PDB file of C-alpha atoms in Angstrom:
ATOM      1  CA  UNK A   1      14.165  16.192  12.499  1.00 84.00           C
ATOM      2  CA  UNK A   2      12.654  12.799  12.734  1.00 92.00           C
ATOM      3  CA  UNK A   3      14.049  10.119  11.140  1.00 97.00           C
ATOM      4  CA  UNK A   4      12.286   7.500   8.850  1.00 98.00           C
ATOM      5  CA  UNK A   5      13.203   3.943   7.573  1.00 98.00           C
ATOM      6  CA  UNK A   6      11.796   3.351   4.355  1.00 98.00           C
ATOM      7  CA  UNK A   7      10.829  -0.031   3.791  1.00 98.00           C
ATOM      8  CA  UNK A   8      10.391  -1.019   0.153  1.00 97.00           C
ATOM      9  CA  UNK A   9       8.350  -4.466  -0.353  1.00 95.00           C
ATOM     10  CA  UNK A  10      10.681  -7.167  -2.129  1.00 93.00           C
ATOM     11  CA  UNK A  11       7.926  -7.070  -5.109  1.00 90.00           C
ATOM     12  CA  UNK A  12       7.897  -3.359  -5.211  1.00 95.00           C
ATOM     13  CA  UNK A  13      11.625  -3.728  -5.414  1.00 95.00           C
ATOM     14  CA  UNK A  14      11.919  -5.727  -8.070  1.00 94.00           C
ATOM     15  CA  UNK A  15       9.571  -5.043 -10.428  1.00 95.00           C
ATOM     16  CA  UNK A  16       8.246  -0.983  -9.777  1.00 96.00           C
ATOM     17  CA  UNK A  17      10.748   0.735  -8.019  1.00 96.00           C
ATOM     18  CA  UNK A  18       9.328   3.726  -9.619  1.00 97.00           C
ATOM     19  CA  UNK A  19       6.818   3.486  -6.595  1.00 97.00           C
ATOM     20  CA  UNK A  20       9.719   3.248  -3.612  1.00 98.00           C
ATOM     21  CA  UNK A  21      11.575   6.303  -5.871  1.00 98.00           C
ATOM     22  CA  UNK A  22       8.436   8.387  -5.649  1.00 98.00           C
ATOM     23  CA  UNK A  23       7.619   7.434  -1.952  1.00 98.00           C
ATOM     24  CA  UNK A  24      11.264   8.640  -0.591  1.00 98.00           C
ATOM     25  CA  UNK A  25      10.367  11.767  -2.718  1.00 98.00           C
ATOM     26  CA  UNK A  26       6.948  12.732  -1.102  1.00 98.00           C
ATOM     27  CA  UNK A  27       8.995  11.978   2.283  1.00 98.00           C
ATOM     28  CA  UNK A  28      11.488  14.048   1.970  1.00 97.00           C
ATOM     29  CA  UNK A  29       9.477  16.527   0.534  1.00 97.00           C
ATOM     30  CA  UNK A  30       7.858  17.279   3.373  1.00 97.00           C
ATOM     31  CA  UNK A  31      10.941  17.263   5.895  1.00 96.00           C
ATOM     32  CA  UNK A  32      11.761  14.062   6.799  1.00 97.00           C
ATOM     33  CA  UNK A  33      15.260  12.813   6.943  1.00 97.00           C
ATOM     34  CA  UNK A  34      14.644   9.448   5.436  1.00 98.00           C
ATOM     35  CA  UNK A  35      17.032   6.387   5.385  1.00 98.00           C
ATOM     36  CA  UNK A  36      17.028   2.942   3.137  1.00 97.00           C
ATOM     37  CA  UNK A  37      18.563   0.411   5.483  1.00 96.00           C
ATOM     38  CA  UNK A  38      20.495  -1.779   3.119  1.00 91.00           C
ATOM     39  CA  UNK A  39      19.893  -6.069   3.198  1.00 91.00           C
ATOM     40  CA  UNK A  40      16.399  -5.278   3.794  1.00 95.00           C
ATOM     41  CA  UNK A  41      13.977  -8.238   2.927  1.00 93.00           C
ATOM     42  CA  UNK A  42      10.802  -9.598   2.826  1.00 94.00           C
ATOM     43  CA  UNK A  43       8.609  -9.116   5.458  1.00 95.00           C
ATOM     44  CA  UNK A  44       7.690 -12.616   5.630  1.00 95.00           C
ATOM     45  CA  UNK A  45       3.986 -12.512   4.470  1.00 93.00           C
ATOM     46  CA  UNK A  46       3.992 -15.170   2.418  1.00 91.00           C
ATOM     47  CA  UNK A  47       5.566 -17.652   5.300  1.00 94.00           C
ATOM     48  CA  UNK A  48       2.622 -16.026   7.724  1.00 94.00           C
ATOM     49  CA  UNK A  49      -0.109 -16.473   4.853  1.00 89.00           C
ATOM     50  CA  UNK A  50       1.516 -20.483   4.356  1.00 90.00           C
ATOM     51  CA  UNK A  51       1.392 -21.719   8.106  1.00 92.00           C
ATOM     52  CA  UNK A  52       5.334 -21.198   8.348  1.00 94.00           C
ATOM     53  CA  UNK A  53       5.606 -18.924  11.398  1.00 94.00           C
ATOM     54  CA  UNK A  54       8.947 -20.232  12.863  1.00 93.00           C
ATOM     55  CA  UNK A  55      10.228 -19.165   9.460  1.00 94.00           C
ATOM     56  CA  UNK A  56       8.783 -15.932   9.384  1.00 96.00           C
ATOM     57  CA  UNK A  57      10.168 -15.107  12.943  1.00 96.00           C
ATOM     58  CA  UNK A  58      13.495 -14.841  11.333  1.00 95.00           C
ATOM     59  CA  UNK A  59      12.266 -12.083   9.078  1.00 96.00           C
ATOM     60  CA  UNK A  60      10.296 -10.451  11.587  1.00 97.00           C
ATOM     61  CA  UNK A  61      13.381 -10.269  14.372  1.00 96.00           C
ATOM     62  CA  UNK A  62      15.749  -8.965  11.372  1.00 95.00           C
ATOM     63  CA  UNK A  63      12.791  -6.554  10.561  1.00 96.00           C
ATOM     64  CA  UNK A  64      13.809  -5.365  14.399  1.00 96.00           C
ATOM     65  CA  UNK A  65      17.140  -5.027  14.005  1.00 95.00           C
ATOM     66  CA  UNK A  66      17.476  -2.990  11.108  1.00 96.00           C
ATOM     67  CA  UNK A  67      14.049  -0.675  11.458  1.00 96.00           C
ATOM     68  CA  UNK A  68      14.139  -0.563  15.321  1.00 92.00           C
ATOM     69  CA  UNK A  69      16.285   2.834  15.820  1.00 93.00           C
ATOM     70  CA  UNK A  70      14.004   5.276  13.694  1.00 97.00           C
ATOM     71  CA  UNK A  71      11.271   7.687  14.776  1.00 97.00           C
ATOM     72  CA  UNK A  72       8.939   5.639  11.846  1.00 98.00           C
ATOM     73  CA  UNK A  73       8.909   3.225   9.282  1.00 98.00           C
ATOM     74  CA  UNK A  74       7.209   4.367   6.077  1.00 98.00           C
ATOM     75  CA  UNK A  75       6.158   1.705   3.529  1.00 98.00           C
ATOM     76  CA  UNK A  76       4.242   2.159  -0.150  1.00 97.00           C
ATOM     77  CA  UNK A  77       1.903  -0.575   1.091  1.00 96.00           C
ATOM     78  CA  UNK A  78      -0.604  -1.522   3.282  1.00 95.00           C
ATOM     79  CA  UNK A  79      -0.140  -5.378   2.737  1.00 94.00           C
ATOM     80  CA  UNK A  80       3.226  -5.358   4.306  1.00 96.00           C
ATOM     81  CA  UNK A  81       2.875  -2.823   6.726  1.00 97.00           C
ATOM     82  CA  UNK A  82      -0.359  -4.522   8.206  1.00 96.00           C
ATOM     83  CA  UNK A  83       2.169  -7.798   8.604  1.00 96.00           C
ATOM     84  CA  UNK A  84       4.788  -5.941  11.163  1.00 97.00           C
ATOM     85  CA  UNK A  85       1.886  -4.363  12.623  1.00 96.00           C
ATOM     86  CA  UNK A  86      -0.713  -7.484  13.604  1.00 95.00           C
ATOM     87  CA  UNK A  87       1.430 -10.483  12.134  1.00 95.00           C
ATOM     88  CA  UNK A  88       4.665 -10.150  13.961  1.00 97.00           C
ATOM     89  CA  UNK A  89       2.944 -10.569  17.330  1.00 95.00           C
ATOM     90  CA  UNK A  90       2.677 -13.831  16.911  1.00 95.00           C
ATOM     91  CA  UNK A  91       6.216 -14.511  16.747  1.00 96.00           C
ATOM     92  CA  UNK A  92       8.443 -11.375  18.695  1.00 96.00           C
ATOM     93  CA  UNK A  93       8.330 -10.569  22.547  1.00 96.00           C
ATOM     94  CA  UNK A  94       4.920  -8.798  22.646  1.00 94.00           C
ATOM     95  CA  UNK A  95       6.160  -5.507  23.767  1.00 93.00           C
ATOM     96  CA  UNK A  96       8.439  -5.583  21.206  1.00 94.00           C
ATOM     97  CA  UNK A  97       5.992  -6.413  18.327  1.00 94.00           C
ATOM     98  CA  UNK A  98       3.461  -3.316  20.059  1.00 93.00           C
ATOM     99  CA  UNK A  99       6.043  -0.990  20.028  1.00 94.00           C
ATOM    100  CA  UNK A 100       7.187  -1.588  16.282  1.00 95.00           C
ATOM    101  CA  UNK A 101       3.695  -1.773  15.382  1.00 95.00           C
ATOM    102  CA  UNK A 102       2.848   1.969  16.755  1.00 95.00           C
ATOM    103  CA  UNK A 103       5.610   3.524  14.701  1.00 97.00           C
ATOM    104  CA  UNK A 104       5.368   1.498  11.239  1.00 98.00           C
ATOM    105  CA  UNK A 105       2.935   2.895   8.660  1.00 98.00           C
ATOM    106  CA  UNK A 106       1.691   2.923   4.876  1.00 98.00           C
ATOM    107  CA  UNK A 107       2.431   6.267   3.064  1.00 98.00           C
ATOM    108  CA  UNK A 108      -1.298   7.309   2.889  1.00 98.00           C
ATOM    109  CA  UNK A 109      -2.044   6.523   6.372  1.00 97.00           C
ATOM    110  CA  UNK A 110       1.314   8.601   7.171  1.00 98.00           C
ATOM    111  CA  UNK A 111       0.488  11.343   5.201  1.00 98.00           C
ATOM    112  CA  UNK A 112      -3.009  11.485   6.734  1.00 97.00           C
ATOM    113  CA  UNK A 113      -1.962  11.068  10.582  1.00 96.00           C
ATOM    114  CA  UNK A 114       1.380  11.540  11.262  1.00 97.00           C
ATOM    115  CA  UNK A 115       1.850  14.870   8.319  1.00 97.00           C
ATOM    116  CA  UNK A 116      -1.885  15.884   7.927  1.00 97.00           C
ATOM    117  CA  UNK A 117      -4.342  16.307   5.115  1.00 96.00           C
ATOM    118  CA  UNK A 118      -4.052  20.466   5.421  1.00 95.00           C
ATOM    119  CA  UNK A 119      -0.142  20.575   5.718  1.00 96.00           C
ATOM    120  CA  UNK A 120       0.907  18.504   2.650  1.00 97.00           C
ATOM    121  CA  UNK A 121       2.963  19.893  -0.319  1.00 94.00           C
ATOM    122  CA  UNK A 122       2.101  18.033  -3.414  1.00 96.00           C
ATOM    123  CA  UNK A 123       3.261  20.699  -6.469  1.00 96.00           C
ATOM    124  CA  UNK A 124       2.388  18.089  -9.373  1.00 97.00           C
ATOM    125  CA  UNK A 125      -1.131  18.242 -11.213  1.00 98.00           C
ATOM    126  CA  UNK A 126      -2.947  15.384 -12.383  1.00 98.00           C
ATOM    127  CA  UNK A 127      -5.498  16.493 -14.336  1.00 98.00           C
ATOM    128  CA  UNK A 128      -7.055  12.302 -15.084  1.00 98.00           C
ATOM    129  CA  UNK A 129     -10.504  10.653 -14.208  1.00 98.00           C
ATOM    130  CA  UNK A 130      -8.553   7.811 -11.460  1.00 98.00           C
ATOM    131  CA  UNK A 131     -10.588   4.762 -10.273  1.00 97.00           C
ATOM    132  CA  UNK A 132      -8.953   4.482  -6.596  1.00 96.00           C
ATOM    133  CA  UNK A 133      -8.743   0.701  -5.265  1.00 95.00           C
ATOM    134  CA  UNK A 134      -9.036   0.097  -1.677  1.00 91.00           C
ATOM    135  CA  UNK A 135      -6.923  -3.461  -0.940  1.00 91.00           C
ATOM    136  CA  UNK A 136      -8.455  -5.613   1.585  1.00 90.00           C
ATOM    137  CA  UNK A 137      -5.547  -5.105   4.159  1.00 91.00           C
ATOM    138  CA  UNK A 138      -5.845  -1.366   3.611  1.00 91.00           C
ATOM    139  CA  UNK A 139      -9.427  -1.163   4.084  1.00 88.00           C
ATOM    140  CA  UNK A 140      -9.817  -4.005   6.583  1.00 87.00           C
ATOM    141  CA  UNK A 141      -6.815  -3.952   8.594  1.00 89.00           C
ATOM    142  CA  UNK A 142      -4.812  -0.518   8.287  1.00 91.00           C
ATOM    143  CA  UNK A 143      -8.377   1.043   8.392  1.00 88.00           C
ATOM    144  CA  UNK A 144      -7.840   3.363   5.285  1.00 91.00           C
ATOM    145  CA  UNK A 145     -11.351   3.684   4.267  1.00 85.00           C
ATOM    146  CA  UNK A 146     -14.831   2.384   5.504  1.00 80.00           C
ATOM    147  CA  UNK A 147     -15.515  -1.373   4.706  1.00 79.00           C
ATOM    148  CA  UNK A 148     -18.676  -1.516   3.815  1.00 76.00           C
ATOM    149  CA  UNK A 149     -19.288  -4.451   5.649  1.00 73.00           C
ATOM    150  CA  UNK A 150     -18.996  -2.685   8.499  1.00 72.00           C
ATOM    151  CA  UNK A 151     -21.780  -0.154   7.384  1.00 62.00           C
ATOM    152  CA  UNK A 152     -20.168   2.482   9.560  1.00 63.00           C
ATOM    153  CA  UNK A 153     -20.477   5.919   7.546  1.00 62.00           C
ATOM    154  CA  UNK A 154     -17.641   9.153   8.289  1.00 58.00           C
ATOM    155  CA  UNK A 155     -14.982   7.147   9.090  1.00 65.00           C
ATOM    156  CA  UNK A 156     -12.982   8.616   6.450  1.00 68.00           C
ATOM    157  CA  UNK A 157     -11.423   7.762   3.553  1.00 90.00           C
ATOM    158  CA  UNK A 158      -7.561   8.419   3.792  1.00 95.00           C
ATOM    159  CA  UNK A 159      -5.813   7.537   0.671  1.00 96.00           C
ATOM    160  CA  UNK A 160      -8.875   9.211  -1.174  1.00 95.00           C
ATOM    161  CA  UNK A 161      -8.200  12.236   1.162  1.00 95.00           C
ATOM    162  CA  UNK A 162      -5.048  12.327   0.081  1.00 97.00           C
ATOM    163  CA  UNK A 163      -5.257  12.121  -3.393  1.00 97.00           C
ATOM    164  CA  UNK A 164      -8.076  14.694  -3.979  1.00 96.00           C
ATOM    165  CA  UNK A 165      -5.734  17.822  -2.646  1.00 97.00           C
ATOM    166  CA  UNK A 166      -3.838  16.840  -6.405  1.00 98.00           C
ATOM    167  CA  UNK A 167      -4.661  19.811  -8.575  1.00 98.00           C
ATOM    168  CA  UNK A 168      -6.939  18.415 -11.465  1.00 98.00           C
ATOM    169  CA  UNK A 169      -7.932  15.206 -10.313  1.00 98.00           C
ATOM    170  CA  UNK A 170     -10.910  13.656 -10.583  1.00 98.00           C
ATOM    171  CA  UNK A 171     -11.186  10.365  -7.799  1.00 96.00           C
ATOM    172  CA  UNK A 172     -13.713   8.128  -8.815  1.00 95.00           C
ATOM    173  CA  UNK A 173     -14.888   5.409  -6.150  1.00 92.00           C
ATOM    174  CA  UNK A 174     -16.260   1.730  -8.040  1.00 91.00           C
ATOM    175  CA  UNK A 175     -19.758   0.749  -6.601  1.00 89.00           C
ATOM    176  CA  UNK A 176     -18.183  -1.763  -4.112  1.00 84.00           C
ATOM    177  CA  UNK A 177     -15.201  -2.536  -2.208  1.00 85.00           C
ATOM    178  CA  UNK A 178     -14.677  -6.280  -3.035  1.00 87.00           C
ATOM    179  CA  UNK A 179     -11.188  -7.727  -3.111  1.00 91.00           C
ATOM    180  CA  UNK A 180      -9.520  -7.579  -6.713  1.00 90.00           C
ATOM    181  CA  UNK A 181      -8.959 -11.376  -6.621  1.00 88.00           C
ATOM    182  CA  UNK A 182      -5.063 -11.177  -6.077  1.00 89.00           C
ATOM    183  CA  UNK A 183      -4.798 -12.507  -2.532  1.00 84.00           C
ATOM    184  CA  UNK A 184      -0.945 -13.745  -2.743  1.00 80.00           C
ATOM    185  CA  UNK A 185      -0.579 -17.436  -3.186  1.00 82.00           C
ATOM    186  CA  UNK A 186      -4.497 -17.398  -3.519  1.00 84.00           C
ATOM    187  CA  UNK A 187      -4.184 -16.420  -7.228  1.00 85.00           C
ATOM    188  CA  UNK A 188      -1.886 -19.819  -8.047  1.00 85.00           C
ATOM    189  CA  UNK A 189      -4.361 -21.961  -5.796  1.00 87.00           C
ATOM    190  CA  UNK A 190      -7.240 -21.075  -7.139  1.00 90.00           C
ATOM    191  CA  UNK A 191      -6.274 -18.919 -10.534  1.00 91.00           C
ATOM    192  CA  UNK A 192      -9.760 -18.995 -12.244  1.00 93.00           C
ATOM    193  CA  UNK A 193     -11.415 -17.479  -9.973  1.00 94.00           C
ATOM    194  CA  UNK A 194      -8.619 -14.893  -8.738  1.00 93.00           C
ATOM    195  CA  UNK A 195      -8.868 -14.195 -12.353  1.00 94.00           C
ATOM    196  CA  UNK A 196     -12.690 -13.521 -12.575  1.00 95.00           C
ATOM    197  CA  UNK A 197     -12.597 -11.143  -9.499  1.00 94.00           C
ATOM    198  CA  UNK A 198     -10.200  -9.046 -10.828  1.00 95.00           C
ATOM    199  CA  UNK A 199     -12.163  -9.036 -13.984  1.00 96.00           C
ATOM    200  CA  UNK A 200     -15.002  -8.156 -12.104  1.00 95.00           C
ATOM    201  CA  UNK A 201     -12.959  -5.102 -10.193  1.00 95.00           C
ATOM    202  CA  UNK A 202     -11.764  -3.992 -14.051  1.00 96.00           C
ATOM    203  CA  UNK A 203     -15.452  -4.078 -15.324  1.00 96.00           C
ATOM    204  CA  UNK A 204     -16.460  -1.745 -12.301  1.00 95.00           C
ATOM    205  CA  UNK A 205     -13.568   0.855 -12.674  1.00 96.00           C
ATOM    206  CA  UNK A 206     -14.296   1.158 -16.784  1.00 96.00           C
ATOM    207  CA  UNK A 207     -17.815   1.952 -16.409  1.00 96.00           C
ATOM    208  CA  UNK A 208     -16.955   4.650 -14.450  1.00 96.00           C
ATOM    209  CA  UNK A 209     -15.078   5.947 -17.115  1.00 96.00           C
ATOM    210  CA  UNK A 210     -11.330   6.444 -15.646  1.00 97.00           C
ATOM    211  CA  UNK A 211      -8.554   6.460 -17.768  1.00 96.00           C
ATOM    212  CA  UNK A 212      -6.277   5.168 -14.862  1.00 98.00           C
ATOM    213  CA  UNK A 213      -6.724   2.758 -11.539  1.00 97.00           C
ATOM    214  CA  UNK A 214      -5.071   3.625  -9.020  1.00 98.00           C
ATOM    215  CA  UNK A 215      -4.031   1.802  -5.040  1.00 97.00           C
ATOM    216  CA  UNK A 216      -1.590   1.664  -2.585  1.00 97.00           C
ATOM    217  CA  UNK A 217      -0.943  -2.137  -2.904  1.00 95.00           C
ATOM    218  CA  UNK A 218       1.258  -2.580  -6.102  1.00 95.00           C
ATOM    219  CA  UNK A 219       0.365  -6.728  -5.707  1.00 94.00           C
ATOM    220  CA  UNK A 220      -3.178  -5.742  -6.380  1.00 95.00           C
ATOM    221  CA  UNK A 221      -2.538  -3.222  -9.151  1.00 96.00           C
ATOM    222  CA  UNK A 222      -0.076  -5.490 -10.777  1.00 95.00           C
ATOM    223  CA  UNK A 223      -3.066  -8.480 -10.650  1.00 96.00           C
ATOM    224  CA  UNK A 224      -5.428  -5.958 -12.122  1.00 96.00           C
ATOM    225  CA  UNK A 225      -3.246  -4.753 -14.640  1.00 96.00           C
ATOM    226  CA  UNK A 226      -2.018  -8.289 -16.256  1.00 96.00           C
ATOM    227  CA  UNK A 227      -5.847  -9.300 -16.757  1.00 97.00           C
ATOM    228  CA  UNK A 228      -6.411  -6.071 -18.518  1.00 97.00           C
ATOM    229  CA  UNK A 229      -3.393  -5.872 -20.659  1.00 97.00           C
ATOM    230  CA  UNK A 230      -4.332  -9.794 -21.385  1.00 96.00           C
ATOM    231  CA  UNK A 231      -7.981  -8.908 -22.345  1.00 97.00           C
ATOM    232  CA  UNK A 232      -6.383  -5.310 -24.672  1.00 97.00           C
ATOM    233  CA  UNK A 233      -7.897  -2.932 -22.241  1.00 96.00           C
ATOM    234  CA  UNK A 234      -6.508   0.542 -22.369  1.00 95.00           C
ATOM    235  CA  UNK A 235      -5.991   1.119 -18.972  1.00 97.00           C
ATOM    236  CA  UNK A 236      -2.939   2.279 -17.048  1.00 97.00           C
ATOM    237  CA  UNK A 237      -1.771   1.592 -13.207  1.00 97.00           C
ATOM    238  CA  UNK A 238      -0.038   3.392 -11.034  1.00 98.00           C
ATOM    239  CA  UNK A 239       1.044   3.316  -7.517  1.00 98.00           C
ATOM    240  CA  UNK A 240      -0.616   6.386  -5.719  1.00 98.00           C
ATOM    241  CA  UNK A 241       2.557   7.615  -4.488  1.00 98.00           C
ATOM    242  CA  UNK A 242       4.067   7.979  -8.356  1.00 98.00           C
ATOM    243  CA  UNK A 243       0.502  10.465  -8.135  1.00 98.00           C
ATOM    244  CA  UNK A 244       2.126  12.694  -5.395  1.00 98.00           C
ATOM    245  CA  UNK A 245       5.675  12.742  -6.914  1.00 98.00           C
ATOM    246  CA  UNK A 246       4.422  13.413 -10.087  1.00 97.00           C
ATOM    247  CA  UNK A 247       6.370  10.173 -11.655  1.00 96.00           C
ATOM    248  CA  UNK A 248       2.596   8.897 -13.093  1.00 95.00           C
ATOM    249  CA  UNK A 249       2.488  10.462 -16.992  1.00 85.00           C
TER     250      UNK A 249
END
C-alpha cells in the first residue's frame, strides 16, 4: 500500500480544517494509508513571495525531513504545493528539491493522475449549480486547467474533471480565468484593488447563477468569501475536497 503524507497548509489549519478532515477522507477512501506528520509548518511561501529565501530554506529542509520517507505528499492546495515543487529549488540541493517535487501533489491533480478520473469512489451527491475557481498557481503553475493566455484548447481541466463525476452537480465555468485579487501579502499592499478583483470574480460567478463557489485554494475562497459576506451576498464557499467527502451542506 503506498503511503501518503498529508500536508495541511498553516491557514487551512487554522481556520478550515474541515477541508484537511475531508481531504484525509477522500484519501483513504480510495486506499491509501495516509499519515499527518506532527510539527508540520508553513511551507514558507510568504518568506519566498517577501525576498527572504535564507529564511525559507529552513522551512523547506524541515519540509525534507519530515515528508521525505513517503510514496507522496498530498496537499488541499495548489498554492503550497506549487512552492515545494518550483520554489524550493532555489534553496535545497537540486536533486533533492527534483525528487520532492515529482512526488508532492494537490488533491485534484492526485486524484486526476496518480488515482484516475474512471477509478474514483465519490458516494456523496451534490445536487448545487457550483461556480468552480481556478487559482493562478493552479492554473498557471500546477497546470490544472488551460490558462487562457496560453490559448491552448484540450488540455484538460482537472479539478473540473473531478468534480463533475459528483452525482447532481452542475459545474459552472465564469467567462474568464482572472486572478480573484487575493495574491498573499498583495491584498495588504495594495487592498483596494485586491478588493475590486475579487469583486469582479464575485460579479462573474452570480451571473451565472450558482448558489456556491467553489476552488482548491482556501486563501482565494476565503478572499472571495469576506467581500461577499461584507457586501450581504448569499453565497457559500467551500473547499472542493469538503465536495468529495460530502462535508459541503
Amino acid at each position: 500500500m503506498k503511503r501518503i503524507g498529508l500536508f495541511v497548509p498553516c491557514y487551512i489549519d487554522d481556520f478550515y480544517p474541515e477541508a484537511a478532515l475531508s481531504t484525509l477522507e477522500i484519501l483513504e477512501a480510495h486506499g491509501f494509508d495516509v499519515a499527518y506528520p506532527e510539527n508540520q509548518s508553513c511551507c514558507g511561501q510568504p518568506l519566498f513571495n517577501n525576498g527572504l529565501p535564507e529564511d525559507a530554506r529552513l522551512l523547506a529542509e524541515r519540509f525534507v525531513k519530515l515528508f521525505g520517507a513517503f510514496d507522496y505528499v498530498v496537499a488541499p492546495s495548489s498554492s503550497c504545493i506549487a512552492t515545494v515543487k518550483y520554489r524550493y529549488r532555489e534553496v535545497l540541493p537540486q536533486k533533492e528539491a527534483e525528487a520532492l517535487g515529482k512526488r508532492v501533489y494537490e488533491l485534484f491533480e492526485f486524484l486526476h493522475d496518480v488515482v484516475g478520473v474512471e477509478r474514483l469512489r465519490l458516494p456523496h451527491p451534490f445536487p448545487h449549480r457550483v461556480g468552480l475557481h481556478q487559482s493562478c498557481h493552479g492554473l498557471r503553475e500546477l497546470g490544472l486547467g488551460c490558462p487562457s493566455e496560453t490559448f491552448v484548447k484540450g488540455c484538460g481541466d482537472k479539478v473540473r474533471r473531478v468534480l463533475e463525476k459528483v452525482e447532481g452537480i452542475d459545474v459552472v465555468m465564469p467567462s474568464r480565468d482572472e486572478c480573484c485579487g487575493f495574491g498573499g501579502t498583495f491584498s495588504v499592499q495594495e487592498h483596494a484593488l485586491s478588493a475590486r478583483m475579487g469583486r469582479d470574480r464575485i460579479a462573474d460567478h452570480t451571473a451565472n447563477g450558482v448558489e456556491v463557489i467553489t476552488g482548491v485554494d482556501m486563501s482565494c475562497l476565503m478572499h472571495m468569501q469576506g467581500l461577499a459576506k461584507r457586501d450581504g451576498i448569499p453565497l457559500r464557499f467551500v473547499h472542493a475536497a469538503q465536495i468529495l467527502a460530502g462535508r459541503a451542506e
